[in-house]
Amino acid sequence: LFQNFPSFGFNLKLKPQLLNKRKVSMEISAFSYQKFLHFALEETQLHTHLVPSPLQDQFSYMKSMDEKSELHMLSFQAPKIRYYRSLSIECGETMQVLDFAVFPEPEVDLPIFCANFFATASMNIIVLDLNPLYDVIIRKDYKEKYYKSLIPLGIKYAELLPWGGKLTSESIRFFSPIVLWTKFTSSQHNHEILFSAFMDYYKAWLKLMDQEAPEKDASRVALNCEAQHRYLTWRAEKDPGHQLLRRLVGETAAKDIINSFLFNGTKTLGSKEFLDYFPEYRCEDGTINQKRSVIGKSFQSRPWDSEGNFISDPR
Ligand code: BLA
C-alpha cells in the first residue's frame, strides 16, 4: 500500500522499508538449511547403513575468524557411498550456506549428488543436481541410464526455479540435463519450493543407488575413479565458494577444508594434477590461471531442451 504512494512524505516512505526489512528478516531467521540435512540423513538411513567417516573427528565445528559465523561439518560412509559430507555455514540473518554432496564408491558409476545453496537476507544462489560422472552430451548411454526417467522431474522444477542466467562456461560440463541452476529473492514460498526440489532430487538419487550393483570389471572401476577424481580436482581448484570460505576462516583453514574435507579424494583417487585434466588453464609460466573461467560466462538461458538434449548455444 505505502509503496504505491511514494510521494506521501518522509514518514510514510520510511515505513514500507522498515516493514519490508522486518518481513525479510523474519523469513530468513525462520529458515535454515538444517532441515535439509536432517531430511537427507533420515532418508539415507532408510536405504543404507551410514557410519561416521574417519574425518568426522577432525572436521565437525568451527567458528569464523570474526566469530560471527558457525561452520558445521558432517561426514559419513556406507556401502556404495564412498563419502557423504555436508558443510553448513550460518551467520544469523546475514548469510546461510549449504554445501552437501554424496560421492559414490568407484565400483558404481552413479552421479554425484550436489546441493550448493548460498543465501543472504535478500538473495539466493542455487545449484541442485545429480552431477554426471561422464559427459552426458557425448555419452548418450550414460545419459539414458540415469537421466531419461528423471527428465519430467527436472522440467517440473526448472519451471518453478527458472534458469539463473550466465554462468562459468566450464561448469556446464559438470551439470546434468536436470540441473537446477537458479537465483531467487528470499521468501517463504521460494524456500519451500527449494526444499521440495531437494527432497525429490535426493529421493531420486537414493533410488538410483538402490538399483545399482557394484561393478566387477577393474577397467570400468578405474574409469569411474578417474572421472570422480577429475570432478574433485575441478571443484577443489575452481569452486565459487572458495573465496568466501577464505574470508571466513583464513587461507590455511580454508585450504584444509577444501582439500581434505569438501573434496576429499583429490589425493587418494588419482595422481593427475589440475592442469593434466584442464590444460587450457595453463599459464605461460606453467602455473594455473587463477581466473575461474578461461572461456568466460555463457548460457544465458537453459541449454537443455525438454527432452534433455543439449542445445549448444553458448551465448
Ligand atoms: C556462485 N556457485 C555460484 C555460481 C555457480 C555455483 C555456478 C555462479 C557463478 C559462476 O558462474 O560460476 C556453483 N559451480 C557451482 C557448482 C559447481 C560449479 C555447485 O561448477 C559444481 C560443479 N557457494 C557454495 C559455497 C559457498 C558459495 C560453499 O556452494 C560459500 C562458502 C558461495 N557461490 C557462492 C557465491 C557465489 C556463488 C558467494 C557468487 C559469487 C560468484 O559468482 O563468484
XYZ file of N, CA and C and ligand atoms in Angstrom, residues 87 89 95 97-99 114-118 123 125-127 131 166-172 174-175 181 183 231 234-235 238-245 248 262 292 297, ligand 1:
169
model
N 28.617 -29.352 4.558
C 29.116 -28.165 5.264
C 27.973 -27.176 5.286
N 27.005 -23.305 6.759
C 27.547 -22.103 7.389
C 26.366 -21.233 7.772
N 23.570 -14.548 6.446
C 24.013 -15.498 5.418
C 23.821 -16.942 5.875
N 24.706 -20.933 4.223
C 25.300 -21.670 3.109
C 25.118 -23.167 3.342
N 24.808 -23.872 2.278
C 24.804 -25.330 2.355
C 25.631 -25.892 1.211
N 26.571 -26.741 1.536
C 27.293 -27.486 0.512
C 27.179 -28.957 0.902
N 24.650 -33.299 -5.641
C 25.259 -31.981 -5.413
C 24.201 -30.942 -5.080
N 24.262 -30.412 -3.855
C 23.366 -29.311 -3.466
C 24.228 -28.178 -2.927
N 24.315 -27.094 -3.669
C 25.094 -25.934 -3.242
C 24.192 -24.709 -3.182
N 23.909 -24.290 -1.952
C 22.981 -23.169 -1.775
C 23.673 -22.059 -1.001
N 23.521 -20.861 -1.511
C 24.100 -19.697 -0.839
C 22.982 -18.673 -0.674
N 18.965 -12.578 -1.208
C 19.268 -13.224 -2.480
C 19.754 -14.660 -2.276
N 21.604 -18.127 -4.304
C 22.278 -18.698 -5.474
C 22.243 -20.213 -5.279
N 21.631 -20.891 -6.251
C 21.307 -22.297 -6.031
C 21.818 -23.196 -7.156
N 22.517 -24.262 -6.794
C 22.780 -25.347 -7.746
C 22.336 -26.647 -7.085
N 25.134 -34.574 -10.456
C 26.239 -34.303 -11.380
C 26.719 -35.593 -12.041
N 23.652 -16.405 -17.071
C 25.002 -16.810 -17.466
C 25.813 -17.338 -16.287
N 26.588 -18.356 -16.572
C 27.455 -18.911 -15.532
C 28.796 -19.295 -16.158
N 29.759 -19.569 -15.308
C 31.078 -20.036 -15.749
C 30.887 -21.146 -16.781
N 31.345 -20.904 -18.003
C 31.062 -21.854 -19.100
C 31.569 -23.252 -18.797
N 32.733 -23.327 -18.163
C 33.344 -24.629 -17.878
C 32.467 -25.482 -16.956
N 31.631 -24.830 -16.150
C 30.827 -25.573 -15.173
C 29.782 -26.460 -15.832
N 29.353 -26.065 -17.021
C 28.218 -26.763 -17.627
C 28.521 -28.240 -17.883
N 29.916 -30.200 -15.962
C 29.749 -30.974 -14.730
C 28.283 -31.089 -14.339
N 27.418 -30.476 -15.146
C 25.994 -30.473 -14.830
C 25.239 -31.453 -15.724
N 19.783 -24.662 -11.748
C 20.686 -23.533 -11.509
C 19.791 -22.306 -11.484
N 18.594 -18.404 -9.313
C 18.789 -17.351 -8.315
C 17.405 -16.855 -7.954
N 36.470 -34.620 -11.414
C 35.429 -33.771 -10.832
C 35.922 -33.098 -9.545
N 38.571 -30.472 -10.225
C 37.953 -29.244 -10.713
C 37.405 -28.405 -9.548
N 36.607 -29.057 -8.727
C 35.942 -28.303 -7.667
C 36.917 -27.831 -6.583
N 38.420 -24.746 -8.418
C 37.644 -23.646 -9.001
C 36.265 -23.397 -8.405
N 35.898 -24.060 -7.328
C 34.545 -23.871 -6.811
C 34.308 -22.418 -6.392
N 33.129 -21.880 -6.744
C 32.863 -20.469 -6.466
C 32.836 -20.097 -4.979
N 32.683 -21.079 -4.092
C 32.596 -20.756 -2.665
C 33.940 -20.495 -1.992
N 35.056 -20.804 -2.682
C 36.365 -20.756 -2.030
C 36.715 -19.395 -1.431
N 36.412 -18.368 -2.199
C 36.817 -17.031 -1.751
C 36.145 -16.643 -0.431
N 34.862 -16.955 -0.357
C 34.130 -16.651 0.864
C 34.671 -17.474 2.043
N 34.958 -18.731 1.760
C 35.500 -19.605 2.801
C 36.821 -19.047 3.333
N 36.206 -16.187 5.589
C 35.619 -16.566 6.878
C 36.646 -17.172 7.826
N 35.918 -31.074 2.011
C 34.884 -30.921 0.970
C 35.148 -31.836 -0.227
N 38.505 -18.022 -12.674
C 37.611 -19.175 -12.551
C 37.285 -19.753 -13.920
N 31.799 -16.284 -19.186
C 30.468 -16.776 -18.802
C 29.589 -16.935 -20.039
C 28.090 -18.577 -7.245
N 28.043 -21.085 -7.364
C 27.967 -19.832 -7.925
C 27.743 -19.968 -9.315
C 27.724 -21.330 -9.606
C 27.932 -22.020 -8.388
C 27.518 -21.947 -10.977
C 27.564 -18.806 -10.273
C 28.868 -18.209 -10.634
C 29.528 -18.953 -11.769
O 29.071 -18.820 -12.886
O 30.494 -19.685 -11.524
C 28.007 -23.428 -8.135
N 29.542 -24.228 -9.906
C 28.728 -24.403 -8.829
C 28.712 -25.817 -8.515
C 29.525 -26.442 -9.429
C 30.056 -25.440 -10.305
C 27.968 -26.454 -7.415
O 30.843 -25.638 -11.258
C 29.793 -27.885 -9.483
C 30.487 -28.475 -10.454
N 28.595 -21.470 -2.873
C 28.823 -22.643 -2.234
C 29.546 -22.399 -1.036
C 29.728 -21.041 -0.962
C 29.144 -20.479 -2.143
C 30.001 -23.474 -0.088
O 28.491 -23.720 -2.638
C 30.402 -20.268 0.066
C 31.145 -20.768 1.036
C 29.166 -19.144 -2.495
N 28.567 -19.251 -4.905
C 28.907 -18.603 -3.772
C 28.962 -17.195 -4.006
C 28.631 -17.023 -5.334
C 28.411 -18.328 -5.898
C 29.338 -16.136 -2.984
C 28.529 -15.709 -6.095
C 29.858 -15.130 -6.370
C 30.427 -15.610 -7.658
O 29.700 -15.709 -8.662
O 31.639 -15.864 -7.695
